[in-house]
Amino acid sequence: MKVKMAFRIKSTFFEQYHIIIGGLICMCIDCLGIKSVLVALMCGKAEVKYDPRLLDPAQIVQLISRLGFGASVMEENTVQDGVLDLSVTGMTCASCVHNIESRLLRTKGILEASVALATNKAHVKFDSDLVGSRDIVRIIEGLGFGVSLIKNDGLNNTLDHQEEIRQWKHSFLFSLVFGIPVMGLMIYMIVMDSQHKEHGGSMPVDQNILPGLSIINLAFFLLCTPVQFLGGRYFYRQAYRSLKHGVANMDVLIVLATTIAYVYSFIVLIVAMIEGAKQSPLTFFDTPPMLFVFIALGRWLEHVAKSKTSEALAKLMSLQATDATVVSLGRDNIIIREEQVSVDLVQRGDVVKVAPGGKFPVDGKVIAGTSMADESLITGEPMPVIKKPGSCVIAGSINAHGALLVESTHVGSETTLSQIVKLVEEAQTSKAPIQQLADRLSGYFVPFIMVISLLTVVAWLIIGFLDFDIVAKYFPGYEQNISRTDVIVRFAFQASITVLSIACPCSLGLATPTAVMVGTGVGAQNGILIKGGEPLEMAHKVGAVMFDKTGTITNGVPQVTRVLVLWDRARLPLRKVLAVVGTAEASSEHPLGIAVAKHCKEELGTETLGSCHDFQAVPGCGISCKVSNIEDLLQNSSKTQETNTPAAKQPLVTIQGATTDESSLVAGTDSGSDCPSYSVLIGNRQWMLRNGLEVTSDVDDAMSSHETKGQTAILVAIDGVLCAMLAVADTVKPESALAVHTLCSMGIEVFMITGDNRRTARAIATQVGIRKVFAEVLPSHKVAKVQELQERGLKVAMVGDGVNDSPALAHADLGIAIGTGTDVAIEAADIVLIRNDLLDVVASIELSKKTVQRIRINFVFALIYNLLGIPIAAGVFMPVGLVLQPWMGSAAMAASSVSVVLSSLLLRLYKKTSMEEYESRAQSHKFSLSPSQVSTHVGLEKRRCSPLSFRRSLDRHRRSFSGSGSSSLKSNSSHTSKTQHSTWGRNIV
């Protein structure tokens, strides 16, 4: 009996792999490149340390196999990544962020550490062999911060700041109880001081009750002491923990300012009482209460505002249903049993019932019922979307009316809503490059302010003793009977404390993350998922946008664009032609055949067609078969058509050689042949010629006209008579041309890059207004084209949806994936557009510009408060009359953080520009181009060919091009695919 075993392979700079080994009982490997082997027999795993320069996993598997044991590399998803997401409490400014990050990064084994002040989160990547999660938690706790683990269920949120809001609200109210009397006494002293100066004498509150102790100083002392030691206990605790580990943050500045004010006042008051002074000295007992009132108020408002920055994410998270009705179905989808369960217990494949007005608990497909769904908060689509059997639904969207039965396809953390929440949370935790500079500056900010404060004391002491008149002029309430030394010392300390009070690294630390939080949240509400601060900051720098064609500019699904009925030959009604063609193509697996069958069903208003037998498909040519049993179909179709005339679709139909009456017959009732069976041929020219049918010049011209536009022309013969031509194409999205024009009007170069042939690529480019096209390009060539534009100094955005686009999406400066694309493309991209709308590319660039503009405004606020406020507080602008009291500095410090956060909240006013507004800006601009205006390149070719080479290539391929064409088109003609004439076997890329 074989026992399965796993190898874990790693080394110091070694790669990790997991290998499953069967039949291993004991093992000894002695091979060059393998450093050590640790085998765990009972759990069937082994850890191998090896040098990847000498060995790779496949060779190690071979070595194990030679020993007689089975082995295979384990899947990566069985490996537990060394990634830890933590919620961190107690951070007050960007200095805290810098301290945590620098301390973690100095720890051996921690590879990456990112801490976000605005979200109170830490994201840590580490080597689990060198350091563990508990070690990381201890490190952060040792710095004086609270830490808790965030469960990785995709729906966690630490952005509401409720604990911080409650804490600072209580702190503010406590300080305010003592601060109001202090403020009242200060106002009383200011008002009464002028009156007493006019009449002489002193104010009653200035009278001593003991030698050296006045009533006002006693009142200030009694009010200040509880605020200092009870209201400020949180600051003392945080400052102690910070200084204990050799770092300084905002709490250290606050504690330093209030402590200096309190201790200095207490000492001079005791000295005055001991000396029995006739007049009580000037003190700073009024400063701590006012500081704590304004700081606590500022912190409270700051956290309230910060919680608002995550409101968009909170709205998304609130969409998640809490329970679901799981049903058991019988025949014809009849409900046998219903059970109300928690949404966490719903499994993939379960059928859930969603009542009118209820939330969809899972992603799934509708199997019964018809309704409308409101998906606006998830996709940004304002209009309700019709849901019927076969439609996909998104968890969190709202069922408007009509009960639906939905089969679960994605549950729990796999749902679209959970993935969106996860992406937005990760984006809000990440940092923009500009923020990294701010964090580094904040790490040195507090020590710098402490030095400035000390220099301020020294400078004013020197100035005061050298020229007392300067101090006396600006000293508040200066009286002749106050000693000069007392005035000079008090003034110097007042300026120093004001410097400590006004300095605020918080505003610098909040300038970027709050704007990023709001920007990513607003983007998510509008169907634009931005994966972090870096792509959000990068988008506004984009100078070139490269669009994939299929599924990006076009719908990615072939559609019938025209039906030409040759009435003068076959004299068959349109409905009969559609019924026969649809029945024949229903047996085809070719994308074009599927598109034709779908079109016929839609035109006939039916899901069932006739019978098809003797079906034969010839690759590159077409199909042949026999069709029968369409009479009932035609009869039912006729009744449906009487009640629902397809007037909107008739422009697709052209009747060649039909009179008015004949046209009516074609569009109306069946003229009908009673033949129960029809012999059908559908394909290209060659297929018709091989079966002995003549393609006349007028039909060939009609086909060539469509093929020049990049469409595929298909001929239909019924019972040996050529009776119709169908044009099939991957149609352009309605907003593509407008999106391209808008980008060009913004000064951005637009390119199209596709693996499709040059003719089709050029035809699509002329429709949407793209002047430069790269056709017949391999996925690796797409990367080369991106690099080529980057070498020109352009920031390149790549927009795509397929697996073949993922390398270019990853290599571009900004990768933008269409949400309806593949998982690989979405994973590789920096921005995901949930809606299949190219105007969202423009919207993402506009949102980036708005966000970066807001970040710059935030930095202006932060710099004004710090670069201008600190010199004013230090007394630099005293000659022009600018003097600040300490409480004024604390008010300014509190206002700095609040103003920055409120500035970021203005981003919530951003509204995505509507298509109608884009169209009005275009002012009826002609979006399409002539073929000569489109420069087409094939593959990686860059150089032009000579005119002689071009003529030879034309002769070799026997093609004729209308118009002069572009030089690049001429130069690349030798590379044109021989299958440019649309054939039945052509694949749409």
PDB file of C-alpha atoms in Angstrom, residues 275-491:
ATOM      1  CA  GLU A 275       9.568  83.246  48.755  1.00  0.00           C
ATOM      2  CA  GLY A 276       6.281  84.834  49.882  1.00  0.00           C
ATOM      3  CA  ALA A 277       5.969  86.924  46.714  1.00  0.00           C
ATOM      4  CA  LYS A 278       3.452  89.722  46.853  1.00  0.00           C
ATOM      5  CA  GLN A 279       2.284  88.981  43.331  1.00  0.00           C
ATOM      6  CA  SER A 280       1.510  85.503  42.053  1.00  0.00           C
ATOM      7  CA  PRO A 281       3.676  84.575  39.033  1.00  0.00           C
ATOM      8  CA  LEU A 282       2.437  84.116  35.438  1.00  0.00           C
ATOM      9  CA  THR A 283       1.798  80.442  34.727  1.00  0.00           C
ATOM     10  CA  PHE A 284       0.805  78.093  31.877  1.00  0.00           C
ATOM     11  CA  PHE A 285      -1.845  76.105  33.787  1.00  0.00           C
ATOM     12  CA  ASP A 286      -4.385  77.230  31.202  1.00  0.00           C
ATOM     13  CA  THR A 287      -2.418  75.615  28.356  1.00  0.00           C
ATOM     14  CA  PRO A 288      -2.867  71.821  28.964  1.00  0.00           C
ATOM     15  CA  PRO A 289      -6.688  71.886  29.189  1.00  0.00           C
ATOM     16  CA  MET A 290      -6.975  73.939  26.009  1.00  0.00           C
ATOM     17  CA  LEU A 291      -4.440  71.714  24.245  1.00  0.00           C
ATOM     18  CA  PHE A 292      -6.281  68.533  25.180  1.00  0.00           C
ATOM     19  CA  VAL A 293      -9.663  70.017  24.248  1.00  0.00           C
ATOM     20  CA  PHE A 294      -8.556  70.964  20.731  1.00  0.00           C
ATOM     21  CA  ILE A 295      -6.425  67.869  20.168  1.00  0.00           C
ATOM     22  CA  ALA A 296      -9.172  65.487  21.318  1.00  0.00           C
ATOM     23  CA  LEU A 297     -11.729  67.371  19.224  1.00  0.00           C
ATOM     24  CA  GLY A 298      -9.433  67.215  16.213  1.00  0.00           C
ATOM     25  CA  ARG A 299      -8.756  63.492  16.663  1.00  0.00           C
ATOM     26  CA  TRP A 300     -12.481  62.814  17.095  1.00  0.00           C
ATOM     27  CA  LEU A 301     -13.404  64.716  13.937  1.00  0.00           C
ATOM     28  CA  GLU A 302     -10.454  63.178  12.106  1.00  0.00           C
ATOM     29  CA  HIS A 303     -11.605  59.623  12.807  1.00  0.00           C
ATOM     30  CA  VAL A 304     -15.203  60.492  11.963  1.00  0.00           C
ATOM     31  CA  ALA A 305     -14.005  61.874   8.644  1.00  0.00           C
ATOM     32  CA  LYS A 306     -11.699  58.887   8.094  1.00  0.00           C
ATOM     33  CA  SER A 307     -14.635  56.537   8.628  1.00  0.00           C
ATOM     34  CA  LYS A 308     -16.461  58.441   5.881  1.00  0.00           C
ATOM     35  CA  THR A 309     -13.599  57.803   3.468  1.00  0.00           C
ATOM     36  CA  SER A 310     -14.407  54.090   3.600  1.00  0.00           C
ATOM     37  CA  GLU A 311     -18.147  54.597   3.224  1.00  0.00           C
ATOM     38  CA  ALA A 312     -18.101  53.280  -0.343  1.00  0.00           C
ATOM     39  CA  LEU A 313     -16.545  50.026   0.815  1.00  0.00           C
ATOM     40  CA  ALA A 314     -18.958  49.846   3.732  1.00  0.00           C
ATOM     41  CA  LYS A 315     -21.848  50.156   1.288  1.00  0.00           C
ATOM     42  CA  LEU A 316     -20.459  47.307  -0.773  1.00  0.00           C
ATOM     43  CA  MET A 317     -20.047  45.138   2.297  1.00  0.00           C
ATOM     44  CA  SER A 318     -23.576  45.900   3.475  1.00  0.00           C
ATOM     45  CA  LEU A 319     -24.895  44.388   0.252  1.00  0.00           C
ATOM     46  CA  GLN A 320     -23.977  40.888   1.395  1.00  0.00           C
ATOM     47  CA  ALA A 321     -27.072  38.895   2.325  1.00  0.00           C
ATOM     48  CA  THR A 322     -27.033  37.220   5.739  1.00  0.00           C
ATOM     49  CA  ASP A 323     -29.229  34.241   4.925  1.00  0.00           C
ATOM     50  CA  ALA A 324     -30.624  32.363   1.944  1.00  0.00           C
ATOM     51  CA  THR A 325     -33.598  30.181   1.094  1.00  0.00           C
ATOM     52  CA  VAL A 326     -32.291  26.881  -0.270  1.00  0.00           C
ATOM     53  CA  VAL A 327     -34.910  24.829  -2.125  1.00  0.00           C
ATOM     54  CA  SER A 328     -35.234  21.281  -3.414  1.00  0.00           C
ATOM     55  CA  LEU A 329     -36.807  20.957  -6.848  1.00  0.00           C
ATOM     56  CA  GLY A 330     -38.880  18.272  -8.435  1.00  0.00           C
ATOM     57  CA  ARG A 331     -40.029  17.804 -11.991  1.00  0.00           C
ATOM     58  CA  ASP A 332     -40.591  21.025 -14.003  1.00  0.00           C
ATOM     59  CA  ASN A 333     -38.761  23.031 -11.321  1.00  0.00           C
ATOM     60  CA  ILE A 334     -41.556  22.567  -8.785  1.00  0.00           C
ATOM     61  CA  ILE A 335     -40.373  23.409  -5.267  1.00  0.00           C
ATOM     62  CA  ILE A 336     -40.624  20.388  -2.971  1.00  0.00           C
ATOM     63  CA  ARG A 337     -38.931  21.783   0.138  1.00  0.00           C
ATOM     64  CA  GLU A 338     -37.570  25.113   1.372  1.00  0.00           C
ATOM     65  CA  GLU A 339     -34.964  25.707   4.068  1.00  0.00           C
ATOM     66  CA  GLN A 340     -33.715  29.004   5.520  1.00  0.00           C
ATOM     67  CA  VAL A 341     -29.954  28.810   6.140  1.00  0.00           C
ATOM     68  CA  SER A 342     -27.067  31.156   6.794  1.00  0.00           C
ATOM     69  CA  VAL A 343     -25.458  32.395   3.604  1.00  0.00           C
ATOM     70  CA  ASP A 344     -22.174  30.863   4.802  1.00  0.00           C
ATOM     71  CA  LEU A 345     -23.761  27.406   4.570  1.00  0.00           C
ATOM     72  CA  VAL A 346     -24.836  27.706   0.929  1.00  0.00           C
ATOM     73  CA  GLN A 347     -22.824  25.351  -1.267  1.00  0.00           C
ATOM     74  CA  ARG A 348     -22.004  25.448  -4.922  1.00  0.00           C
ATOM     75  CA  GLY A 349     -24.793  23.769  -6.895  1.00  0.00           C
ATOM     76  CA  ASP A 350     -27.514  24.633  -4.369  1.00  0.00           C
ATOM     77  CA  VAL A 351     -30.691  26.199  -5.744  1.00  0.00           C
ATOM     78  CA  VAL A 352     -31.752  29.312  -3.843  1.00  0.00           C
ATOM     79  CA  LYS A 353     -35.027  31.172  -4.033  1.00  0.00           C
ATOM     80  CA  VAL A 354     -34.840  34.957  -4.172  1.00  0.00           C
ATOM     81  CA  ALA A 355     -38.035  36.804  -3.342  1.00  0.00           C
ATOM     82  CA  PRO A 356     -38.992  40.191  -4.832  1.00  0.00           C
ATOM     83  CA  GLY A 357     -36.985  42.930  -3.140  1.00  0.00           C
ATOM     84  CA  GLY A 358     -34.491  40.421  -1.734  1.00  0.00           C
ATOM     85  CA  LYS A 359     -30.727  40.335  -2.179  1.00  0.00           C
ATOM     86  CA  PHE A 360     -29.058  37.659  -4.228  1.00  0.00           C
ATOM     87  CA  PRO A 361     -26.987  35.711  -1.662  1.00  0.00           C
ATOM     88  CA  VAL A 362     -24.644  34.087  -4.195  1.00  0.00           C
ATOM     89  CA  ASP A 363     -23.387  34.350  -7.740  1.00  0.00           C
ATOM     90  CA  GLY A 364     -25.321  32.017  -9.971  1.00  0.00           C
ATOM     91  CA  LYS A 365     -27.530  31.368 -12.975  1.00  0.00           C
ATOM     92  CA  VAL A 366     -31.268  31.824 -13.134  1.00  0.00           C
ATOM     93  CA  ILE A 367     -33.049  28.542 -13.797  1.00  0.00           C
ATOM     94  CA  ALA A 368     -36.647  29.722 -13.400  1.00  0.00           C
ATOM     95  CA  GLY A 369     -38.493  33.027 -13.277  1.00  0.00           C
ATOM     96  CA  THR A 370     -38.130  36.461 -14.867  1.00  0.00           C
ATOM     97  CA  SER A 371     -37.329  39.706 -13.091  1.00  0.00           C
ATOM     98  CA  MET A 372     -35.179  42.836 -13.060  1.00  0.00           C
ATOM     99  CA  ALA A 373     -32.045  43.206 -10.933  1.00  0.00           C
ATOM    100  CA  ASP A 374     -30.520  46.384  -9.540  1.00  0.00           C
ATOM    101  CA  GLU A 375     -26.724  45.987  -9.855  1.00  0.00           C
ATOM    102  CA  SER A 376     -25.877  49.686  -9.609  1.00  0.00           C
ATOM    103  CA  LEU A 377     -23.778  49.538  -6.426  1.00  0.00           C
ATOM    104  CA  ILE A 378     -21.701  46.669  -7.828  1.00  0.00           C
ATOM    105  CA  THR A 379     -21.304  47.398 -11.534  1.00  0.00           C
ATOM    106  CA  GLY A 380     -22.162  51.094 -11.629  1.00  0.00           C
ATOM    107  CA  GLU A 381     -24.922  50.346 -14.141  1.00  0.00           C
ATOM    108  CA  PRO A 382     -27.807  52.683 -13.193  1.00  0.00           C
ATOM    109  CA  MET A 383     -30.535  50.845 -15.112  1.00  0.00           C
ATOM    110  CA  PRO A 384     -32.037  47.566 -13.850  1.00  0.00           C
ATOM    111  CA  VAL A 385     -30.960  44.486 -15.799  1.00  0.00           C
ATOM    112  CA  ILE A 386     -33.407  41.858 -17.074  1.00  0.00           C
ATOM    113  CA  LYS A 387     -32.910  38.432 -15.504  1.00  0.00           C
ATOM    114  CA  LYS A 388     -34.416  35.342 -17.118  1.00  0.00           C
ATOM    115  CA  PRO A 389     -33.487  31.655 -17.314  1.00  0.00           C
ATOM    116  CA  GLY A 390     -29.829  31.423 -18.270  1.00  0.00           C
ATOM    117  CA  SER A 391     -28.941  34.920 -16.999  1.00  0.00           C
ATOM    118  CA  CYS A 392     -26.112  35.348 -14.521  1.00  0.00           C
ATOM    119  CA  VAL A 393     -26.750  37.124 -11.213  1.00  0.00           C
ATOM    120  CA  ILE A 394     -24.305  38.783  -8.829  1.00  0.00           C
ATOM    121  CA  ALA A 395     -24.360  38.370  -5.068  1.00  0.00           C
ATOM    122  CA  GLY A 396     -25.479  41.568  -3.363  1.00  0.00           C
ATOM    123  CA  SER A 397     -27.612  42.861  -6.233  1.00  0.00           C
ATOM    124  CA  ILE A 398     -31.312  43.359  -5.531  1.00  0.00           C
ATOM    125  CA  ASN A 399     -34.153  41.436  -7.126  1.00  0.00           C
ATOM    126  CA  ALA A 400     -36.706  44.058  -8.138  1.00  0.00           C
ATOM    127  CA  HIS A 401     -39.848  42.024  -8.716  1.00  0.00           C
ATOM    128  CA  GLY A 402     -40.746  38.424  -9.453  1.00  0.00           C
ATOM    129  CA  ALA A 403     -39.370  35.432  -7.561  1.00  0.00           C
ATOM    130  CA  LEU A 404     -36.323  33.743  -9.104  1.00  0.00           C
ATOM    131  CA  LEU A 405     -34.713  30.345  -8.668  1.00  0.00           C
ATOM    132  CA  VAL A 406     -30.938  30.624  -8.902  1.00  0.00           C
ATOM    133  CA  GLU A 407     -28.372  27.837  -9.102  1.00  0.00           C
ATOM    134  CA  SER A 408     -25.272  28.752  -7.080  1.00  0.00           C
ATOM    135  CA  THR A 409     -22.024  28.901  -9.030  1.00  0.00           C
ATOM    136  CA  HIS A 410     -19.862  30.942  -6.632  1.00  0.00           C
ATOM    137  CA  VAL A 411     -20.374  31.160  -2.876  1.00  0.00           C
ATOM    138  CA  GLY A 412     -18.679  32.745   0.142  1.00  0.00           C
ATOM    139  CA  SER A 413     -15.385  34.438  -0.635  1.00  0.00           C
ATOM    140  CA  GLU A 414     -15.626  33.322  -4.276  1.00  0.00           C
ATOM    141  CA  THR A 415     -18.510  35.654  -5.119  1.00  0.00           C
ATOM    142  CA  THR A 416     -17.985  38.734  -7.227  1.00  0.00           C
ATOM    143  CA  LEU A 417     -18.950  40.950  -4.297  1.00  0.00           C
ATOM    144  CA  SER A 418     -16.398  39.319  -1.987  1.00  0.00           C
ATOM    145  CA  GLN A 419     -13.677  39.639  -4.613  1.00  0.00           C
ATOM    146  CA  ILE A 420     -14.538  43.302  -5.160  1.00  0.00           C
ATOM    147  CA  VAL A 421     -14.429  43.997  -1.419  1.00  0.00           C
ATOM    148  CA  LYS A 422     -11.113  42.181  -1.133  1.00  0.00           C
ATOM    149  CA  LEU A 423      -9.586  44.128  -4.019  1.00  0.00           C
ATOM    150  CA  VAL A 424     -10.796  47.461  -2.654  1.00  0.00           C
ATOM    151  CA  GLU A 425      -9.526  46.674   0.857  1.00  0.00           C
ATOM    152  CA  GLU A 426      -6.129  45.690  -0.523  1.00  0.00           C
ATOM    153  CA  ALA A 427      -6.074  48.850  -2.621  1.00  0.00           C
ATOM    154  CA  GLN A 428      -6.853  51.025   0.383  1.00  0.00           C
ATOM    155  CA  THR A 429      -4.109  49.347   2.417  1.00  0.00           C
ATOM    156  CA  SER A 430      -1.523  49.865  -0.315  1.00  0.00           C
ATOM    157  CA  LYS A 431       0.488  53.038  -0.689  1.00  0.00           C
ATOM    158  CA  ALA A 432       1.023  55.370  -3.577  1.00  0.00           C
ATOM    159  CA  PRO A 433       4.701  56.120  -4.352  1.00  0.00           C
ATOM    160  CA  ILE A 434       4.277  59.721  -3.225  1.00  0.00           C
ATOM    161  CA  GLN A 435       3.109  58.500   0.192  1.00  0.00           C
ATOM    162  CA  GLN A 436       6.310  56.562   0.792  1.00  0.00           C
ATOM    163  CA  LEU A 437       8.256  59.828   0.707  1.00  0.00           C
ATOM    164  CA  ALA A 438       5.821  61.407   3.173  1.00  0.00           C
ATOM    165  CA  ASP A 439       6.200  58.462   5.547  1.00  0.00           C
ATOM    166  CA  ARG A 440       9.985  58.730   5.467  1.00  0.00           C
ATOM    167  CA  LEU A 441       9.795  62.447   6.226  1.00  0.00           C
ATOM    168  CA  SER A 442       7.377  61.794   9.077  1.00  0.00           C
ATOM    169  CA  GLY A 443       9.905  59.475  10.692  1.00  0.00           C
ATOM    170  CA  TYR A 444      12.263  62.408  11.184  1.00  0.00           C
ATOM    171  CA  PHE A 445       9.569  64.998  11.804  1.00  0.00           C
ATOM    172  CA  VAL A 446       9.141  64.638  15.572  1.00  0.00           C
ATOM    173  CA  PRO A 447      12.873  64.762  16.444  1.00  0.00           C
ATOM    174  CA  PHE A 448      13.194  67.762  14.125  1.00  0.00           C
ATOM    175  CA  ILE A 449      10.349  69.592  15.918  1.00  0.00           C
ATOM    176  CA  MET A 450      11.874  68.831  19.320  1.00  0.00           C
ATOM    177  CA  VAL A 451      15.141  70.379  18.173  1.00  0.00           C
ATOM    178  CA  ILE A 452      13.294  73.436  16.780  1.00  0.00           C
ATOM    179  CA  SER A 453      11.431  73.809  20.085  1.00  0.00           C
ATOM    180  CA  LEU A 454      14.672  73.679  22.067  1.00  0.00           C
ATOM    181  CA  LEU A 455      16.314  76.208  19.755  1.00  0.00           C
ATOM    182  CA  THR A 456      13.276  78.468  20.151  1.00  0.00           C
ATOM    183  CA  VAL A 457      13.693  78.525  23.948  1.00  0.00           C
ATOM    184  CA  VAL A 458      17.406  79.269  23.689  1.00  0.00           C
ATOM    185  CA  ALA A 459      16.937  81.931  21.008  1.00  0.00           C
ATOM    186  CA  TRP A 460      14.299  83.897  22.907  1.00  0.00           C
ATOM    187  CA  LEU A 461      16.205  83.691  26.163  1.00  0.00           C
ATOM    188  CA  ILE A 462      19.209  85.229  24.436  1.00  0.00           C
ATOM    189  CA  ILE A 463      17.095  87.822  22.587  1.00  0.00           C
ATOM    190  CA  GLY A 464      15.200  88.720  25.769  1.00  0.00           C
ATOM    191  CA  PHE A 465      18.275  89.358  27.839  1.00  0.00           C
ATOM    192  CA  LEU A 466      19.952  91.284  25.023  1.00  0.00           C
ATOM    193  CA  ASP A 467      16.961  93.418  24.063  1.00  0.00           C
ATOM    194  CA  PHE A 468      14.100  93.214  26.562  1.00  0.00           C
ATOM    195  CA  ASP A 469      11.983  95.743  24.665  1.00  0.00           C
ATOM    196  CA  ILE A 470      11.279  93.199  21.897  1.00  0.00           C
ATOM    197  CA  VAL A 471       9.824  90.718  24.397  1.00  0.00           C
ATOM    198  CA  ALA A 472       7.990  93.371  26.397  1.00  0.00           C
ATOM    199  CA  LYS A 473       6.317  94.682  23.244  1.00  0.00           C
ATOM    200  CA  TYR A 474       4.704  91.357  22.346  1.00  0.00           C
ATOM    201  CA  PHE A 475       4.262  89.863  25.809  1.00  0.00           C
ATOM    202  CA  PRO A 476       0.508  89.544  26.575  1.00  0.00           C
ATOM    203  CA  GLY A 477      -0.579  91.543  29.621  1.00  0.00           C
ATOM    204  CA  TYR A 478       2.893  92.898  30.378  1.00  0.00           C
ATOM    205  CA  GLU A 479       3.028  95.018  33.503  1.00  0.00           C
ATOM    206  CA  GLN A 480       5.946  96.964  34.911  1.00  0.00           C
ATOM    207  CA  ASN A 481       5.775  95.227  38.285  1.00  0.00           C
ATOM    208  CA  ILE A 482       6.514  91.806  36.705  1.00  0.00           C
ATOM    209  CA  SER A 483      10.210  90.941  36.807  1.00  0.00           C
ATOM    210  CA  ARG A 484      12.078  90.954  33.515  1.00  0.00           C
ATOM    211  CA  THR A 485      13.426  87.449  34.064  1.00  0.00           C
ATOM    212  CA  ASP A 486       9.905  86.115  34.630  1.00  0.00           C
ATOM    213  CA  VAL A 487       8.672  87.757  31.442  1.00  0.00           C
ATOM    214  CA  ILE A 488      11.612  86.538  29.322  1.00  0.00           C
ATOM    215  CA  VAL A 489      11.442  82.948  30.591  1.00  0.00           C
ATOM    216  CA  ARG A 490       7.676  82.782  30.241  1.00  0.00           C
ATOM    217  CA  PHE A 491       7.778  84.197  26.721  1.00  0.00           C
TER     218      PHE A 491
END
